[in-house]
Amino acid sequence: MTAMSFARSGVRVVFTVALTFLGLLLVTFLIGRVVPIDPVLAAVGDRAPAEVYERVRLELGLDKPLWEQFWIYLTKVLTGDFGSSVLTSNKVIDDIFRVFPATLELATVATLIGVSVGIPAGVIAAVNQGKWQDQVVRVLGLVGYSIPVFWLGLMGLLLFYAKLGLVAGPGRQGVAFEDLIEPITGVVLLDSAIQGEWEVFRDAFSHVILPAAVLGYFSLAYISRMTRSFMIEQLRQEYIVTARVKGLSERRVVWRHALGNVLVPLLTVIALSYANLLEGSVLTETVFAWPGLGQYITNSLLSADMNAVLGGTIMVGVIFIGINMLTDVLYRLVDPRAK
Amino acid sequence: MSAASVTTQGWRAWLLAPEPKSRAQAKLGQAYLGWLAFRRNPLAMVGLGIILALLAVAALAPWIAPASPIAQDLSLRLLEPDATHWFGTDELGRDIFSRIVWGARITLTIVALVVVIVAPVGLVVGTAAGYFGGWFDAVLMRVTDVFLAFPRLILALAFVAALGPGIENAVIAIALTAWPPYARIARAETLTIRNADFIAAARMTGAGPMRILVGHVMPLCLSSLIVRVTLDMAGIIIIAAGLGFLGLGAQPPSPEWGAMIASGRRFLLDQWWVATIPGLAICTVSLGFNLLGDGLRDVLDPKQQ
């Protein structure tokens, strides 16, 4: 691919992303319009005198035509202004930045679990196609598509926390360990490791491991399934025969040659599953009282705090689009065959 | 007995005739061949069994359930599973087995409503986009892009937040988030069919776009759509249960499985069965749909292995 055509496809990607983002904002804007909650009343309270009500209504631009309101909404959102949360009375954007590291931590540990178990499982299934190993991986995958994440979380709490006492219960940190370390990144595992507070680290790890394993199971199901089908395709290729004829050990053929060639498409799969974890994290965080973006969205939802709900939704959409775009670009860079 | 076996043999021979005499015979023969292939897949048969059982339970709920799903009896609170209460009782003394049985109706209703809304919309939008192409196609595909740019559950949550909790609104919210993949599939199928010779022939004999779309393109999209619908049902069930769990779907005292898990959550550590059993029901049913969908895919859509 020449530099020119690469630049052109880059422009195309940016254009597509911008359009999708615009559509996303249109959807959230329209959702905000159909809510049966009066936005003026939500801002001023129901005891405000009529002239205050009228002033706020004008300030919010609610007397203008719909397209103009959308334009105002657009300029606000693009400058990071999602309004204030009724529940926490902070700016929604500040709230989101405060809770986001917790979700990031959870999703990252979950993805690590999914990748480190899912890829080997997929390879083993592909090598033993049709045998019991393959069936086990297949069933694990099918079950992963059939279990509600919140129920698996509850069962995990029941077994590993209540019955076996192997892990810590709900929450992100034990009460005794809160606020012991300086927040640098907001990710407790990282912060405690940087500052060498290993007690805090152990406590945080004990809290994150169960919800991350629950979430990670779903990415494991997806990653192992995709790894399997990529590997089966690779193992049919002629270079594999060549490698075997050369006398390379089977282990080297499978884990170096074949797996090495599926890593690029797997990158897309991993990124996609990372983005999908955001969805699972909403319910997982609720079950585990994990103070992240998911819990923030559901809490705001239950108290009809629309600014916060829509702000959180936009945030998730942005991350989702961002990850997809990044993988797309990365894929083009790594694999010259991709157009 | 011999007469019976002769008739079944007669039917088999008629169905498997290499030169069918009528359109109906050809179609039934095709379906029979499909069934024979499907029957060879034990997992798919398990899935079919689960779904048939679900249908039977939902249809016969008043006769199967030993007690009312909503009648409370506080003297029977939180009883362990035993011979009279197979799945135990919940915090209001309601028989959990009866609630599960009645809950099957709610689950099936949600799934059926979503599918009835979503599949035709996806089919029409997708085939029209694929057939007409041009700006129409570009706009529709951008719209599906936007919807696919949200994780489904979160978009559904935002819709329910706007519409208010309740089972109808949950169905609407799920349907709004579920149609784009169907449109994509129907469009992809249409693109491969559009330039086929038989479409050109139909056009030359004077068939209008409407007739071509409805009579020739849509029937050919159906099989991949059916596969997708079956596989999607598990997803719909799980999202509906998630909404119920958050208190945004079916409202109490309705025996919706997700909501039952939510109320059993408070007793999880001491009365495990209250939250565990509805979850098992959800898993069983969605596993059933997944197995069935996998089996149907092998039969109806062999290219998408």
XYZ file of C-alpha atoms in Angstrom:
644
model
C 0.000 0.000 0.000
C 1.398 3.387 -0.947
C 1.596 6.257 1.483
C -0.983 8.111 -0.599
C -3.641 5.434 -0.495
C -2.919 4.860 3.166
C -3.526 8.529 3.869
C -6.691 8.420 1.807
C -8.044 5.417 3.693
C -7.086 7.188 6.918
C -9.197 10.183 5.947
C -12.012 7.803 5.133
C -11.784 6.186 8.555
C -11.818 9.560 10.305
C -14.799 10.672 8.231
C -16.738 7.485 8.995
C -15.948 7.748 12.680
C -17.010 11.387 12.804
C -20.289 10.517 11.114
C -20.940 7.624 13.466
C -20.159 9.840 16.442
C -22.580 12.460 15.161
C -25.272 9.809 14.850
C -24.522 8.623 18.366
C -25.050 12.143 19.709
C -28.260 12.467 17.712
C -29.562 9.273 19.313
C -28.695 10.385 22.846
C -30.134 13.838 22.104
C -33.417 12.330 20.951
C -33.517 10.004 23.956
C -33.060 13.079 26.146
C -36.038 14.710 24.378
C -38.520 11.887 24.837
C -37.896 11.528 28.558
C -41.039 12.324 30.494
C -38.895 14.300 32.962
C -39.052 18.087 32.591
C -35.396 19.181 32.263
C -36.180 22.658 33.586
C -37.902 21.287 36.653
C -34.972 18.940 37.211
C -32.611 21.925 37.192
C -34.574 24.443 39.295
C -36.606 22.203 41.582
C -40.402 22.314 41.870
C -40.548 25.238 44.324
C -38.915 27.741 41.952
C -41.012 30.823 41.032
C -42.348 31.105 37.500
C -39.821 33.738 36.362
C -36.866 31.581 37.436
C -38.430 28.648 35.623
C -38.838 30.753 32.491
C -35.262 32.081 32.687
C -33.788 28.597 33.011
C -35.985 27.400 30.172
C -34.510 30.106 27.947
C -30.995 29.377 29.222
C -31.404 25.749 28.304
C -32.533 26.859 24.858
C -35.802 24.927 25.043
C -37.752 27.644 23.193
C -35.653 27.207 20.053
C -36.408 24.815 17.169
C -35.253 21.225 17.574
C -32.321 21.410 15.128
C -30.979 24.475 16.920
C -31.294 22.701 20.248
C -29.319 19.822 18.752
C -26.641 22.258 17.615
C -26.378 23.701 21.142
C -26.245 20.181 22.557
C -23.520 19.283 20.081
C -21.287 22.234 20.929
C -21.736 21.525 24.638
C -20.906 17.827 24.388
C -17.889 18.472 22.184
C -16.472 20.762 24.865
C -17.047 18.040 27.445
C -20.137 19.602 28.991
C -22.709 16.884 29.741
C -24.469 19.009 32.358
C -24.588 18.258 36.065
C -25.663 15.109 37.784
C -28.703 15.507 40.016
C -27.585 12.573 42.132
C -24.010 13.646 42.943
C -24.410 17.368 42.060
C -21.043 17.213 40.324
C -20.414 17.834 36.671
C -21.104 14.593 34.832
C -17.767 14.736 33.033
C -15.889 14.962 36.357
C -17.870 12.034 37.728
C -17.053 9.972 34.656
C -13.336 10.660 34.933
C -13.470 9.759 38.621
C -15.178 6.389 38.134
C -13.597 5.377 34.858
C -10.259 4.032 36.192
C -12.149 1.413 38.213
C -13.829 0.103 35.063
C -10.549 0.232 33.196
C -8.887 -1.839 35.916
C -11.664 -4.424 35.927
C -11.865 -4.726 32.137
C -8.100 -4.991 31.756
C -7.679 -7.765 34.308
C -10.664 -9.539 32.739
C -9.131 -9.305 29.276
C -5.798 -10.600 30.577
C -7.620 -13.618 31.978
C -9.587 -14.088 28.764
C -6.485 -13.902 26.569
C -4.210 -16.055 28.707
C -6.763 -18.862 28.940
C -8.726 -18.356 25.745
C -5.886 -18.453 23.219
C -4.283 -21.706 24.495
C -7.736 -23.279 24.801
C -8.544 -22.337 21.217
C -5.220 -23.696 19.942
C -5.666 -26.975 21.815
C -9.194 -27.320 20.456
C -8.015 -26.689 16.898
C -5.166 -29.206 17.134
C -7.502 -31.852 18.543
C -10.420 -31.045 16.281
C -13.378 -33.314 17.010
C -11.784 -34.929 20.074
C -12.822 -34.414 23.675
C -10.610 -31.357 24.149
C -12.455 -29.706 21.290
C -15.824 -30.621 22.776
C -14.852 -29.192 26.170
C -13.856 -25.876 24.613
C -17.006 -25.855 22.493
C -19.264 -26.450 25.485
C -17.401 -23.831 27.540
C -18.021 -21.388 24.722
C -21.705 -22.255 24.355
C -22.260 -21.957 28.087
C -20.530 -18.581 27.957
C -23.127 -17.406 25.443
C -25.965 -18.708 27.625
C -25.209 -17.476 31.151
C -26.375 -14.088 32.374
C -23.281 -12.319 33.676
C -24.985 -11.031 36.821
C -26.058 -14.532 37.814
C -22.579 -15.948 37.264
C -21.280 -13.139 39.468
C -23.723 -14.013 42.241
C -22.806 -17.693 42.008
C -19.131 -16.747 42.161
C -19.740 -14.708 45.308
C -21.698 -17.565 46.846
C -19.007 -20.144 46.157
C -15.639 -18.381 46.314
C -16.436 -15.679 48.850
C -19.132 -17.064 51.147
C -18.433 -20.792 51.101
C -14.714 -21.070 50.383
C -13.499 -17.672 51.562
C -10.862 -17.572 48.831
C -11.447 -14.006 47.718
C -12.661 -10.724 49.138
C -16.328 -9.789 48.866
C -18.013 -6.953 46.995
C -16.347 -3.573 46.658
C -13.032 -2.456 45.268
C -10.942 -2.285 48.448
C -11.257 -3.393 52.045
C -12.371 -0.606 54.405
C -9.010 -0.690 56.197
C -7.139 -0.150 52.961
C -9.072 2.767 51.511
C -7.207 6.045 50.973
C -3.893 4.560 52.095
C -2.131 5.377 48.855
C -1.814 8.416 46.673
C -4.044 8.165 43.628
C -1.716 8.581 40.641
C -3.486 6.780 37.824
C -6.655 5.923 39.728
C -6.013 2.245 39.026
C -5.450 0.815 42.505
C -3.378 -2.162 41.360
C -0.973 0.121 39.496
C -0.822 2.852 42.127
C -0.070 0.452 44.962
C 2.554 -1.367 42.916
C 4.287 1.902 41.995
C 4.389 2.980 45.621
C 5.474 -0.437 46.817
C 2.435 -0.821 49.104
C 2.118 -4.564 48.670
C -0.486 -4.998 51.424
C -2.787 -2.626 49.550
C -1.974 -4.385 46.317
C -2.881 -7.769 47.740
C -6.164 -6.468 49.092
C -7.043 -4.842 45.778
C -6.084 -7.983 43.880
C -8.254 -10.112 46.131
C -11.165 -7.783 45.348
C -10.667 -7.575 41.603
C -9.959 -11.209 40.830
C -13.503 -12.573 41.139
C -15.407 -9.945 39.132
C -12.580 -9.985 36.575
C -12.754 -13.764 36.300
C -16.527 -13.587 35.808
C -16.165 -10.981 33.061
C -13.080 -12.716 31.693
C -15.043 -15.912 31.213
C -17.123 -14.208 28.556
C -14.128 -12.892 26.676
C -12.534 -16.325 27.072
C -15.545 -17.949 25.433
C -15.319 -15.570 22.488
C -11.525 -15.554 22.131
C -11.192 -19.351 22.302
C -13.887 -19.808 19.672
C -12.244 -17.381 17.280
C -8.731 -18.734 17.950
C -9.981 -22.199 17.143
C -11.429 -21.268 13.780
C -8.388 -19.155 12.785
C -6.032 -21.965 13.773
C -7.962 -24.611 11.869
C -7.643 -22.484 8.761
C -3.904 -21.942 9.276
C -3.156 -25.604 9.964
C -4.498 -26.471 6.513
C -1.958 -24.208 4.793
C 0.923 -25.583 2.824
C 3.636 -23.843 4.799
C 2.590 -25.968 7.758
C 3.294 -29.104 5.719
C 6.633 -27.616 4.727
C 7.494 -26.887 8.323
C 6.621 -30.434 9.319
C 8.602 -31.903 6.423
C 11.600 -29.841 7.519
C 11.418 -31.883 10.712
C 10.309 -29.142 13.095
C 8.712 -30.400 16.272
C 4.918 -30.361 16.296
C 5.015 -27.936 19.209
C 7.053 -25.458 17.213
C 4.849 -25.826 14.161
C 1.662 -25.177 16.093
C 2.682 -22.610 18.700
C 5.205 -20.654 16.638
C 4.357 -20.924 12.983
C 0.601 -21.279 12.951
C -0.183 -19.236 16.049
C 2.240 -16.534 14.940
C 0.182 -16.077 11.804
C -3.171 -15.761 13.546
C -2.004 -13.176 16.072
C -2.918 -10.263 13.829
C -6.572 -11.209 13.295
C -6.690 -12.202 16.954
C -5.708 -8.661 17.864
C -8.997 -7.474 16.369
C -10.889 -10.132 18.278
C -9.243 -9.171 21.567
C -9.970 -5.493 21.038
C -13.568 -6.278 20.204
C -13.981 -8.394 23.300
C -12.406 -5.593 25.357
C -15.057 -3.239 24.048
C -17.757 -5.804 24.737
C -16.616 -6.068 28.338
C -17.967 -2.559 28.848
C -21.408 -4.016 28.347
C -20.871 -6.860 30.774
C -19.284 -4.492 33.248
C -22.574 -2.625 33.775
C -24.181 -5.647 35.405
C -20.997 -7.052 36.935
C -20.246 -3.783 38.660
C -23.768 -3.705 40.034
C -23.413 -7.191 41.486
C -19.967 -6.567 42.965
C -20.605 -2.988 44.112
C -17.632 -2.007 41.937
C -17.466 1.801 41.792
C -16.954 2.118 38.031
C -18.744 3.532 34.998
C -21.276 0.689 34.887
C -22.416 1.184 38.446
C -22.496 4.931 37.840
C -24.837 4.434 34.883
C -27.178 2.047 36.687
C -27.305 4.184 39.843
C -28.142 7.256 37.789
C -30.712 5.254 35.884
C -32.517 4.174 39.025
C -32.758 7.769 40.210
C -33.762 9.052 36.747
C -30.657 11.225 36.515
C -30.739 11.626 32.732
C -27.668 13.856 32.309
C -25.549 11.234 33.997
C -27.137 8.330 32.093
C -26.641 9.982 28.718
C -23.152 11.182 29.604
C -22.179 7.657 30.595
C -23.797 6.248 27.450
C -21.891 8.678 25.242
C -18.675 7.805 27.064
C -19.213 4.095 26.443
C -20.077 4.773 22.802
C -16.930 6.870 22.359
C -14.742 4.147 23.842
C -16.472 1.548 21.703
C -15.974 3.538 18.500
C -12.451 4.470 19.526
C -11.393 0.877 20.101
C -12.904 -0.226 16.821
C -11.130 2.543 14.940
C -7.816 1.828 16.639
C -7.938 -1.860 15.760
C -8.870 -0.988 12.215
C -5.858 1.288 11.868
C -3.571 -1.123 13.703
C -4.687 -3.946 11.469
C -3.814 -1.968 8.353
C -0.407 -1.113 9.762
C 0.476 -4.645 10.823
C -0.975 -6.582 7.930
C 0.014 -5.114 4.555
C -2.520 -7.355 2.783
C -5.436 -5.529 4.377
C -6.883 -2.889 2.126
C -48.408 -53.024 12.128
C -47.325 -53.941 8.641
C -49.905 -51.546 7.219
C -48.464 -48.734 9.343
C -44.925 -49.416 8.244
C -46.031 -49.494 4.613
C -47.631 -46.062 4.931
C -44.568 -44.554 6.612
C -42.412 -46.121 3.889
C -44.763 -44.663 1.330
C -44.390 -41.213 2.858
C -40.626 -41.528 2.983
C -40.431 -42.596 -0.626
C -42.739 -39.752 -1.639
C -40.654 -37.232 0.273
C -37.351 -38.517 -1.002
C -38.482 -38.929 -4.609
C -35.643 -37.825 -6.881
C -38.137 -36.263 -9.308
C -40.856 -34.517 -7.310
C -44.148 -34.153 -9.172
C -45.238 -30.876 -7.583
C -43.806 -27.808 -5.941
C -45.215 -28.835 -2.575
C -43.598 -32.246 -2.818
C -40.242 -30.709 -3.680
C -40.422 -28.282 -0.772
C -41.516 -30.899 1.742
C -38.807 -33.224 0.445
C -36.187 -30.526 0.998
C -37.476 -29.924 4.514
C -37.372 -33.652 5.217
C -33.754 -33.895 4.044
C -32.931 -30.964 6.293
C -34.613 -32.691 9.218
C -32.638 -35.888 8.557
C -29.403 -33.873 8.641
C -30.518 -31.994 11.756
C -31.448 -35.211 13.540
C -27.899 -36.512 13.242
C -26.628 -33.706 15.505
C -27.248 -34.802 19.118
C -26.562 -31.374 20.641
C -29.026 -29.737 18.292
C -31.637 -32.343 19.256
C -31.042 -31.507 22.926
C -31.622 -27.849 22.065
C -34.812 -28.695 20.217
C -35.969 -30.768 23.202
C -35.371 -27.871 25.598
C -37.283 -25.423 23.424
C -40.204 -27.836 22.928
C -40.286 -28.380 26.687
C -40.284 -24.610 27.232
C -43.198 -24.208 24.826
C -45.106 -26.993 26.549
C -44.473 -25.563 30.016
C -45.553 -22.092 28.917
C -48.698 -23.398 27.233
C -49.697 -25.666 30.112
C -48.564 -23.376 32.958
C -51.920 -23.334 34.813
C -51.983 -27.155 34.875
C -48.300 -27.732 35.625
C -47.821 -25.180 38.387
C -48.992 -26.609 41.719
C -49.584 -23.190 43.264
C -50.305 -19.621 42.265
C -47.197 -17.695 41.197
C -48.202 -14.583 43.151
C -50.206 -15.800 46.154
C -48.229 -15.006 49.307
C -48.125 -17.086 52.456
C -45.718 -15.624 54.980
C -45.850 -18.749 57.142
C -44.029 -20.540 54.312
C -41.219 -17.989 53.828
C -37.851 -19.147 52.496
C -38.407 -22.885 52.777
C -35.728 -25.161 51.428
C -36.517 -27.264 48.363
C -38.436 -30.388 49.436
C -41.167 -32.737 48.192
C -43.991 -30.160 48.252
C -41.955 -27.144 47.156
C -39.587 -28.613 44.592
C -37.575 -25.412 44.241
C -38.320 -24.030 47.721
C -40.186 -20.813 48.484
C -39.171 -17.169 48.298
C -39.233 -14.327 50.831
C -43.009 -13.931 50.514
C -43.732 -17.650 50.780
C -44.450 -18.094 47.084
C -43.680 -21.447 45.507
C -40.588 -20.905 43.311
C -41.386 -23.838 41.022
C -44.749 -22.283 40.154
C -43.126 -18.918 39.563
C -40.546 -20.463 37.226
C -43.312 -22.220 35.288
C -45.322 -19.006 34.868
C -42.141 -17.082 34.158
C -41.625 -19.230 31.063
C -44.611 -17.426 29.545
C -43.064 -14.020 30.191
C -39.739 -15.061 28.710
C -41.381 -16.504 25.615
C -43.602 -13.455 25.202
C -40.638 -11.083 25.326
C -38.626 -13.134 22.853
C -41.557 -13.588 20.474
C -42.502 -9.901 20.518
C -38.936 -8.756 19.894
C -38.513 -11.199 17.019
C -41.848 -10.287 15.457
C -40.833 -6.627 15.460
C -37.197 -6.985 14.565
C -36.994 -9.678 11.887
C -39.426 -8.085 9.375
C -37.909 -4.630 9.887
C -34.399 -5.962 9.367
C -35.511 -7.953 6.326
C -37.226 -5.036 4.612
C -34.521 -2.491 5.412
C -31.679 -4.825 4.482
C -33.107 -6.124 1.208
C -34.186 -2.652 0.106
C -30.747 -1.220 0.898
C -28.974 -4.030 -0.902
C -31.259 -4.028 -3.923
C -31.498 -0.303 -4.595
C -27.958 0.596 -3.532
C -26.789 4.197 -3.953
C -27.428 6.869 -1.352
C -30.348 4.913 0.093
C -27.999 2.076 0.945
C -25.319 4.444 2.255
C -27.714 6.215 4.604
C -29.247 2.999 5.956
C -25.858 1.429 6.549
C -24.665 4.549 8.399
C -27.724 4.272 10.618
C -26.942 0.636 11.426
C -23.338 1.700 12.120
C -24.558 4.147 14.725
C -26.649 1.520 16.444
C -23.849 -1.023 16.321
C -21.511 1.550 17.868
C -23.274 1.126 21.214
C -23.099 -2.010 23.278
C -26.647 -3.355 23.094
C -27.405 -3.503 26.783
C -26.289 0.072 27.391
C -28.381 1.423 24.534
C -31.355 -0.588 25.803
C -30.758 0.867 29.270
C -30.779 4.389 27.889
C -34.026 3.725 26.020
C -35.696 2.216 29.061
C -34.513 5.176 31.103
C -36.313 7.427 28.661
C -39.448 5.306 28.245
C -39.796 4.236 31.870
C -39.579 0.739 33.316
C -42.000 -2.019 32.349
C -42.189 -5.058 30.171
C -43.582 -3.329 27.045
C -40.898 -0.671 27.182
C -38.242 -3.318 27.709
C -39.466 -5.060 24.548
C -39.368 -1.776 22.604
C -35.898 -0.960 23.912
C -34.518 -4.389 23.036
C -36.141 -4.273 19.594
C -34.643 -0.843 18.900
C -31.189 -2.207 19.640
C -31.611 -5.586 17.946
C -32.577 -4.824 14.339
C -29.297 -3.596 12.770
C -27.552 -7.001 12.515
C -30.604 -8.392 10.709
C -30.516 -5.556 8.225
C -26.826 -6.209 7.657
C -27.367 -9.910 7.015
C -30.311 -9.338 4.680
C -28.308 -6.706 2.793
C -25.301 -8.991 2.373
C -27.527 -11.785 1.043
C -29.302 -9.394 -1.303
C -26.009 -8.155 -2.729
C -25.069 -11.691 -3.749
C -28.531 -12.418 -5.184
C -29.114 -9.081 -6.902
C -26.979 -9.768 -9.968
C -28.023 -13.381 -10.437
C -29.390 -14.391 -13.832
C -32.812 -15.339 -12.542
C -33.304 -11.833 -11.156
C -32.360 -10.383 -14.520
C -34.819 -12.803 -16.126
C -37.579 -11.744 -13.743
C -36.842 -8.108 -14.523
C -36.979 -8.752 -18.246
C -40.360 -10.402 -17.993
C -41.534 -7.127 -16.539
C -41.496 -7.740 -12.791
C -41.270 -4.524 -10.783
C -38.828 -4.005 -7.899
C -41.554 -4.700 -5.347
C -42.340 -8.069 -6.895
C -38.683 -9.001 -7.244
C -37.911 -8.064 -3.641
C -40.886 -9.820 -2.093
C -41.136 -12.784 -4.429
C -37.515 -13.561 -5.244
C -35.037 -11.869 -2.924
C -36.696 -12.117 0.492
C -37.383 -15.873 0.394
C -33.692 -16.485 -0.261
C -32.651 -14.330 2.694
C -34.926 -16.207 5.057
C -32.691 -19.127 5.948
C -29.769 -17.038 7.178
C -32.226 -14.799 8.984
C -33.847 -17.751 10.739
C -30.453 -18.975 11.904
C -29.586 -15.530 13.174
C -32.942 -15.178 14.949
C -32.524 -18.478 16.762
C -29.010 -17.630 17.882
C -30.149 -14.146 18.849
C -32.969 -15.383 21.062
C -30.499 -16.392 23.740
C -29.082 -12.873 23.640
C -32.559 -11.361 23.865
C -33.416 -13.535 26.851
C -30.225 -12.538 28.624
C -30.683 -8.812 27.964
C -34.323 -9.000 29.085
C -33.223 -10.804 32.243
C -30.577 -8.121 32.794
C -33.189 -5.382 32.527
C -35.414 -7.354 34.909
C -32.493 -7.760 37.296
C -31.954 -3.997 37.360
C -35.665 -3.508 38.061
C -36.304 -1.945 34.650
C -38.133 -4.825 32.974
C -41.126 -6.732 34.284
C -42.351 -5.236 37.555
C -43.206 -7.168 40.745
C -45.064 -9.340 41.522
C -44.597 -10.650 37.972
C -42.519 -13.867 38.061
C -39.926 -12.711 35.538
C -36.742 -14.726 35.997
C -34.297 -11.803 36.038
C -36.382 -9.924 38.590
C -36.591 -13.119 40.684
C -32.786 -13.254 40.801
C -32.703 -9.629 41.894
C -35.064 -10.249 44.801
C -33.262 -13.460 45.778
C -29.959 -11.629 45.856
C -30.565 -10.373 49.407
C -30.809 -13.948 50.694
C -28.005 -15.332 48.572
C -25.703 -16.365 51.396
C -28.287 -18.149 53.557
C -31.058 -19.151 51.152
C -29.098 -19.923 48.012
C -32.015 -21.393 46.062
C -34.018 -18.160 45.759
C -31.501 -16.567 43.381
C -29.906 -19.717 41.981
C -32.920 -21.478 40.499
C -34.244 -18.688 38.239
C -30.689 -18.301 36.934
C -30.557 -21.986 36.073
C -33.831 -21.586 34.198
C -32.393 -18.704 32.159
C -29.217 -20.675 31.405
C -31.151 -23.761 30.323
C -33.433 -21.894 27.982
C -30.743 -19.761 26.383
C -28.489 -22.788 26.023
C -31.413 -24.499 24.292
C -31.743 -21.676 21.779
C -27.992 -21.606 21.200
C -27.799 -25.358 20.560
C -30.824 -25.226 18.283
C -29.380 -22.271 16.395
C -26.024 -24.011 15.958
C -27.774 -27.095 14.568
C -29.983 -25.038 12.247
C -26.948 -23.175 10.966
C -25.267 -26.424 9.979
C -28.369 -27.470 8.031
C -29.640 -24.195 6.565
C -26.502 -22.207 6.107
C -23.582 -24.574 5.557
C -21.291 -21.877 4.160
C -21.143 -20.030 7.499
C -19.437 -22.725 9.503
